[in-house]
Amino acid sequence: GEKTLALETTSKDKIASLLKVKPTEIYFNSGATEGNNYAIKGVALQYKKRGNTIITTKVEHPSVYECVKQLEKDYGFNCIYLDVNESGVVDINQLKSALNDDVILVSIMYVNHEVGSIMPIKQIGQLLKKYPKIIFHSDITQALGKTNVDLSMVDIATMSAHKIHGIKG
């Protein structure tokens, strides 16, 4: 009802303020797994006429990795899985060499969920500015509340509220 709508509006305003985004850019769902599926499959299927390549890393959360694997297996997308170095950080040079006009989506987490490595999101975003048709997605779930999250370089970010004392689902 009306109270629910008011609460949703207030919540979006507060979250937008914290993340320095517009309230109209925030969508609620059951959590990061659903958000990752919507973001990745949504972009891939919406923009498949632009290109057929998706880039991610070998260390993504299963909700990203398995989603990309499914697009590769069931829809014939060309998917590139980037390596990470001994510190668990994605290799920027490998990303650079994988970029071309066929890439439509790059999905790289902000902070790794197992080893805590912080990915060079700003550097990746600056690199992708040279490719305006590429959508840059980042799962920021593990970064929330633990590091200063800068979303200025990201087109789509997904997160789970329960990681910052919000409700699950």
PDB file of C-alpha atoms in Angstrom:
ATOM      1  CA  GLY A   1       0.000   0.000   0.000  1.00  0.00           C
ATOM      2  CA  GLU A   2       0.860   3.618   0.500  1.00  0.00           C
ATOM      3  CA  LYS A   3       3.119   2.982   3.511  1.00  0.00           C
ATOM      4  CA  THR A   4       5.143   0.418   1.572  1.00  0.00           C
ATOM      5  CA  LEU A   5       5.613   2.826  -1.320  1.00  0.00           C
ATOM      6  CA  ALA A   6       6.696   5.617   1.051  1.00  0.00           C
ATOM      7  CA  LEU A   7       9.169   3.268   2.754  1.00  0.00           C
ATOM      8  CA  GLU A   8      10.545   2.170  -0.625  1.00  0.00           C
ATOM      9  CA  THR A   9      10.953   5.788  -1.747  1.00  0.00           C
ATOM     10  CA  THR A  10      12.706   6.751   1.512  1.00  0.00           C
ATOM     11  CA  SER A  11      14.976   3.704   1.260  1.00  0.00           C
ATOM     12  CA  LYS A  12      15.912   4.474  -2.348  1.00  0.00           C
ATOM     13  CA  ASP A  13      16.671   8.100  -1.428  1.00  0.00           C
ATOM     14  CA  LYS A  14      18.976   7.036   1.431  1.00  0.00           C
ATOM     15  CA  ILE A  15      20.761   4.359  -0.587  1.00  0.00           C
ATOM     16  CA  ALA A  16      21.170   6.717  -3.554  1.00  0.00           C
ATOM     17  CA  SER A  17      22.686   9.337  -1.292  1.00  0.00           C
ATOM     18  CA  LEU A  18      25.169   6.857   0.208  1.00  0.00           C
ATOM     19  CA  LEU A  19      26.193   5.438  -3.171  1.00  0.00           C
ATOM     20  CA  LYS A  20      26.103   8.810  -4.986  1.00  0.00           C
ATOM     21  CA  VAL A  21      23.591   7.609  -7.603  1.00  0.00           C
ATOM     22  CA  LYS A  22      20.035   8.608  -8.549  1.00  0.00           C
ATOM     23  CA  PRO A  23      17.109   6.980  -6.690  1.00  0.00           C
ATOM     24  CA  THR A  24      15.620   6.045 -10.089  1.00  0.00           C
ATOM     25  CA  GLU A  25      18.709   3.883 -10.731  1.00  0.00           C
ATOM     26  CA  ILE A  26      17.968   1.582  -7.788  1.00  0.00           C
ATOM     27  CA  TYR A  27      15.962  -1.624  -8.148  1.00  0.00           C
ATOM     28  CA  PHE A  28      15.066  -3.968  -5.316  1.00  0.00           C
ATOM     29  CA  ASN A  29      15.005  -7.741  -5.695  1.00  0.00           C
ATOM     30  CA  SER A  30      15.750 -10.774  -3.524  1.00  0.00           C
ATOM     31  CA  GLY A  31      19.519 -10.201  -3.426  1.00  0.00           C
ATOM     32  CA  ALA A  32      22.783 -10.182  -5.350  1.00  0.00           C
ATOM     33  CA  THR A  33      22.241 -13.567  -7.009  1.00  0.00           C
ATOM     34  CA  GLU A  34      19.009 -12.406  -8.610  1.00  0.00           C
ATOM     35  CA  GLY A  35      20.539  -9.004  -9.348  1.00  0.00           C
ATOM     36  CA  ASN A  36      23.560 -10.593 -11.024  1.00  0.00           C
ATOM     37  CA  ASN A  37      21.310 -12.798 -13.164  1.00  0.00           C
ATOM     38  CA  TYR A  38      19.127  -9.838 -14.194  1.00  0.00           C
ATOM     39  CA  ALA A  39      22.136  -7.647 -14.970  1.00  0.00           C
ATOM     40  CA  ILE A  40      24.240 -10.173 -16.878  1.00  0.00           C
ATOM     41  CA  LYS A  41      21.511 -12.002 -18.788  1.00  0.00           C
ATOM     42  CA  GLY A  42      19.614  -8.766 -19.338  1.00  0.00           C
ATOM     43  CA  VAL A  43      22.586  -6.992 -20.909  1.00  0.00           C
ATOM     44  CA  ALA A  44      23.683 -10.041 -22.923  1.00  0.00           C
ATOM     45  CA  LEU A  45      20.262 -10.707 -24.419  1.00  0.00           C
ATOM     46  CA  GLN A  46      19.384  -7.030 -24.904  1.00  0.00           C
ATOM     47  CA  TYR A  47      22.619  -6.191 -26.731  1.00  0.00           C
ATOM     48  CA  LYS A  48      23.483  -9.424 -28.559  1.00  0.00           C
ATOM     49  CA  LYS A  49      23.088  -7.617 -31.894  1.00  0.00           C
ATOM     50  CA  ARG A  50      25.997  -5.337 -30.847  1.00  0.00           C
ATOM     51  CA  GLY A  51      28.390  -8.195 -30.196  1.00  0.00           C
ATOM     52  CA  ASN A  52      28.797 -11.689 -28.841  1.00  0.00           C
ATOM     53  CA  THR A  53      31.609 -11.481 -26.276  1.00  0.00           C
ATOM     54  CA  ILE A  54      31.369 -11.313 -22.490  1.00  0.00           C
ATOM     55  CA  ILE A  55      34.407 -10.869 -20.252  1.00  0.00           C
ATOM     56  CA  THR A  56      34.556 -11.873 -16.589  1.00  0.00           C
ATOM     57  CA  THR A  57      37.135 -13.372 -14.225  1.00  0.00           C
ATOM     58  CA  LYS A  58      37.886 -16.922 -13.116  1.00  0.00           C
ATOM     59  CA  VAL A  59      37.288 -15.891  -9.474  1.00  0.00           C
ATOM     60  CA  GLU A  60      33.787 -14.416  -9.665  1.00  0.00           C
ATOM     61  CA  HIS A  61      31.087 -15.422  -7.197  1.00  0.00           C
ATOM     62  CA  PRO A  62      29.185 -18.471  -8.535  1.00  0.00           C
ATOM     63  CA  SER A  63      26.115 -16.291  -9.169  1.00  0.00           C
ATOM     64  CA  VAL A  64      28.143 -14.407 -11.796  1.00  0.00           C
ATOM     65  CA  TYR A  65      30.387 -17.213 -13.043  1.00  0.00           C
ATOM     66  CA  GLU A  66      27.578 -19.748 -13.558  1.00  0.00           C
ATOM     67  CA  CYS A  67      25.389 -17.114 -15.219  1.00  0.00           C
ATOM     68  CA  VAL A  68      28.138 -16.363 -17.763  1.00  0.00           C
ATOM     69  CA  LYS A  69      28.769 -20.102 -18.258  1.00  0.00           C
ATOM     70  CA  GLN A  70      25.045 -20.577 -19.017  1.00  0.00           C
ATOM     71  CA  LEU A  71      25.092 -17.776 -21.609  1.00  0.00           C
ATOM     72  CA  GLU A  72      28.106 -19.453 -23.218  1.00  0.00           C
ATOM     73  CA  LYS A  73      26.549 -22.939 -23.230  1.00  0.00           C
ATOM     74  CA  ASP A  74      22.895 -22.175 -24.017  1.00  0.00           C
ATOM     75  CA  TYR A  75      23.121 -18.986 -26.103  1.00  0.00           C
ATOM     76  CA  GLY A  76      26.483 -19.326 -27.842  1.00  0.00           C
ATOM     77  CA  PHE A  77      28.164 -16.271 -26.348  1.00  0.00           C
ATOM     78  CA  ASN A  78      31.945 -16.089 -26.596  1.00  0.00           C
ATOM     79  CA  CYS A  79      33.011 -15.818 -22.937  1.00  0.00           C
ATOM     80  CA  ILE A  80      36.475 -14.879 -21.765  1.00  0.00           C
ATOM     81  CA  TYR A  81      37.527 -15.725 -18.190  1.00  0.00           C
ATOM     82  CA  LEU A  82      40.408 -13.546 -17.028  1.00  0.00           C
ATOM     83  CA  ASP A  83      43.144 -14.760 -14.698  1.00  0.00           C
ATOM     84  CA  VAL A  84      44.125 -13.111 -11.443  1.00  0.00           C
ATOM     85  CA  ASN A  85      47.641 -12.652 -10.079  1.00  0.00           C
ATOM     86  CA  GLU A  86      49.039 -14.185  -6.879  1.00  0.00           C
ATOM     87  CA  SER A  87      47.262 -11.444  -4.878  1.00  0.00           C
ATOM     88  CA  GLY A  88      43.917 -12.346  -6.445  1.00  0.00           C
ATOM     89  CA  VAL A  89      43.725  -9.197  -8.577  1.00  0.00           C
ATOM     90  CA  VAL A  90      42.612  -9.274 -12.200  1.00  0.00           C
ATOM     91  CA  ASP A  91      45.295  -8.804 -14.847  1.00  0.00           C
ATOM     92  CA  ILE A  92      44.599  -5.423 -16.512  1.00  0.00           C
ATOM     93  CA  ASN A  93      46.855  -6.265 -19.445  1.00  0.00           C
ATOM     94  CA  GLN A  94      44.954  -9.486 -20.115  1.00  0.00           C
ATOM     95  CA  LEU A  95      41.711  -7.466 -20.035  1.00  0.00           C
ATOM     96  CA  LYS A  96      43.219  -4.880 -22.385  1.00  0.00           C
ATOM     97  CA  SER A  97      44.213  -7.531 -24.916  1.00  0.00           C
ATOM     98  CA  ALA A  98      40.764  -9.182 -24.718  1.00  0.00           C
ATOM     99  CA  LEU A  99      38.897  -5.971 -25.537  1.00  0.00           C
ATOM    100  CA  ASN A 100      37.550  -5.501 -29.051  1.00  0.00           C
ATOM    101  CA  ASP A 101      34.402  -4.320 -30.833  1.00  0.00           C
ATOM    102  CA  ASP A 102      32.637  -7.646 -30.232  1.00  0.00           C
ATOM    103  CA  VAL A 103      32.624  -7.221 -26.411  1.00  0.00           C
ATOM    104  CA  ILE A 104      29.253  -6.129 -25.001  1.00  0.00           C
ATOM    105  CA  LEU A 105      29.703  -6.840 -21.283  1.00  0.00           C
ATOM    106  CA  VAL A 106      32.491  -6.864 -18.728  1.00  0.00           C
ATOM    107  CA  SER A 107      31.534  -8.231 -15.302  1.00  0.00           C
ATOM    108  CA  ILE A 108      34.190  -7.965 -12.595  1.00  0.00           C
ATOM    109  CA  MET A 109      33.556  -8.037  -8.860  1.00  0.00           C
ATOM    110  CA  TYR A 110      34.648  -5.115  -6.679  1.00  0.00           C
ATOM    111  CA  VAL A 111      36.073  -7.226  -3.826  1.00  0.00           C
ATOM    112  CA  ASN A 112      36.647 -10.981  -3.951  1.00  0.00           C
ATOM    113  CA  HIS A 113      34.416 -12.973  -1.595  1.00  0.00           C
ATOM    114  CA  GLU A 114      37.103 -15.519  -0.678  1.00  0.00           C
ATOM    115  CA  VAL A 115      40.462 -13.753  -0.492  1.00  0.00           C
ATOM    116  CA  GLY A 116      39.335 -10.117  -0.122  1.00  0.00           C
ATOM    117  CA  SER A 117      41.357  -8.796  -3.051  1.00  0.00           C
ATOM    118  CA  ILE A 118      40.167  -5.393  -4.267  1.00  0.00           C
ATOM    119  CA  MET A 119      39.848  -5.194  -8.032  1.00  0.00           C
ATOM    120  CA  PRO A 120      41.083  -2.052  -9.858  1.00  0.00           C
ATOM    121  CA  ILE A 121      37.531  -0.938 -10.721  1.00  0.00           C
ATOM    122  CA  LYS A 122      38.482   2.674 -11.473  1.00  0.00           C
ATOM    123  CA  GLN A 123      41.306   1.588 -13.793  1.00  0.00           C
ATOM    124  CA  ILE A 124      39.009  -0.919 -15.535  1.00  0.00           C
ATOM    125  CA  GLY A 125      36.299   1.732 -15.926  1.00  0.00           C
ATOM    126  CA  GLN A 126      38.766   4.209 -17.433  1.00  0.00           C
ATOM    127  CA  LEU A 127      39.956   1.539 -19.859  1.00  0.00           C
ATOM    128  CA  LEU A 128      36.363   0.741 -20.879  1.00  0.00           C
ATOM    129  CA  LYS A 129      35.592   4.424 -21.602  1.00  0.00           C
ATOM    130  CA  LYS A 130      37.370   3.824 -24.938  1.00  0.00           C
ATOM    131  CA  TYR A 131      34.638   1.260 -25.727  1.00  0.00           C
ATOM    132  CA  PRO A 132      31.331   3.101 -25.219  1.00  0.00           C
ATOM    133  CA  LYS A 133      29.161   0.135 -26.253  1.00  0.00           C
ATOM    134  CA  ILE A 134      30.543  -2.104 -23.471  1.00  0.00           C
ATOM    135  CA  ILE A 135      28.430  -2.295 -20.316  1.00  0.00           C
ATOM    136  CA  PHE A 136      30.514  -2.579 -17.138  1.00  0.00           C
ATOM    137  CA  HIS A 137      28.884  -4.594 -14.343  1.00  0.00           C
ATOM    138  CA  SER A 138      30.327  -5.113 -10.880  1.00  0.00           C
ATOM    139  CA  ASP A 139      29.048  -7.199  -7.979  1.00  0.00           C
ATOM    140  CA  ILE A 140      29.871  -4.861  -5.082  1.00  0.00           C
ATOM    141  CA  THR A 141      28.394  -7.055  -2.323  1.00  0.00           C
ATOM    142  CA  GLN A 142      31.704  -7.709  -0.544  1.00  0.00           C
ATOM    143  CA  ALA A 143      32.879  -4.098  -0.891  1.00  0.00           C
ATOM    144  CA  LEU A 144      29.897  -2.522   0.859  1.00  0.00           C
ATOM    145  CA  GLY A 145      30.828  -1.146   4.257  1.00  0.00           C
ATOM    146  CA  LYS A 146      34.403  -2.420   3.966  1.00  0.00           C
ATOM    147  CA  THR A 147      35.921  -0.106   1.393  1.00  0.00           C
ATOM    148  CA  ASN A 148      35.071   3.243  -0.170  1.00  0.00           C
ATOM    149  CA  VAL A 149      32.860   2.232  -3.102  1.00  0.00           C
ATOM    150  CA  ASP A 150      33.143   4.502  -6.144  1.00  0.00           C
ATOM    151  CA  LEU A 151      30.490   3.658  -8.724  1.00  0.00           C
ATOM    152  CA  SER A 152      31.388   6.477 -11.129  1.00  0.00           C
ATOM    153  CA  MET A 153      33.114   4.027 -13.477  1.00  0.00           C
ATOM    154  CA  VAL A 154      30.454   1.285 -13.321  1.00  0.00           C
ATOM    155  CA  ASP A 155      27.283   1.042 -15.421  1.00  0.00           C
ATOM    156  CA  ILE A 156      25.540  -1.575 -13.261  1.00  0.00           C
ATOM    157  CA  ALA A 157      26.285  -2.587  -9.668  1.00  0.00           C
ATOM    158  CA  THR A 158      24.636  -5.386  -7.729  1.00  0.00           C
ATOM    159  CA  MET A 159      24.659  -5.960  -3.976  1.00  0.00           C
ATOM    160  CA  SER A 160      22.972  -7.755  -1.091  1.00  0.00           C
ATOM    161  CA  ALA A 161      21.310  -5.730   1.653  1.00  0.00           C
ATOM    162  CA  HIS A 162      21.989  -8.366   4.303  1.00  0.00           C
ATOM    163  CA  LYS A 163      25.720  -7.612   4.074  1.00  0.00           C
ATOM    164  CA  ILE A 164      25.017  -4.149   5.510  1.00  0.00           C
ATOM    165  CA  HIS A 165      22.409  -5.142   8.118  1.00  0.00           C
ATOM    166  CA  GLY A 166      19.477  -5.012   5.717  1.00  0.00           C
ATOM    167  CA  ILE A 167      16.858  -7.717   5.387  1.00  0.00           C
ATOM    168  CA  LYS A 168      17.514 -10.934   3.491  1.00  0.00           C
ATOM    169  CA  GLY A 169      15.392 -11.419   0.367  1.00  0.00           C
TER     170      GLY A 169
END
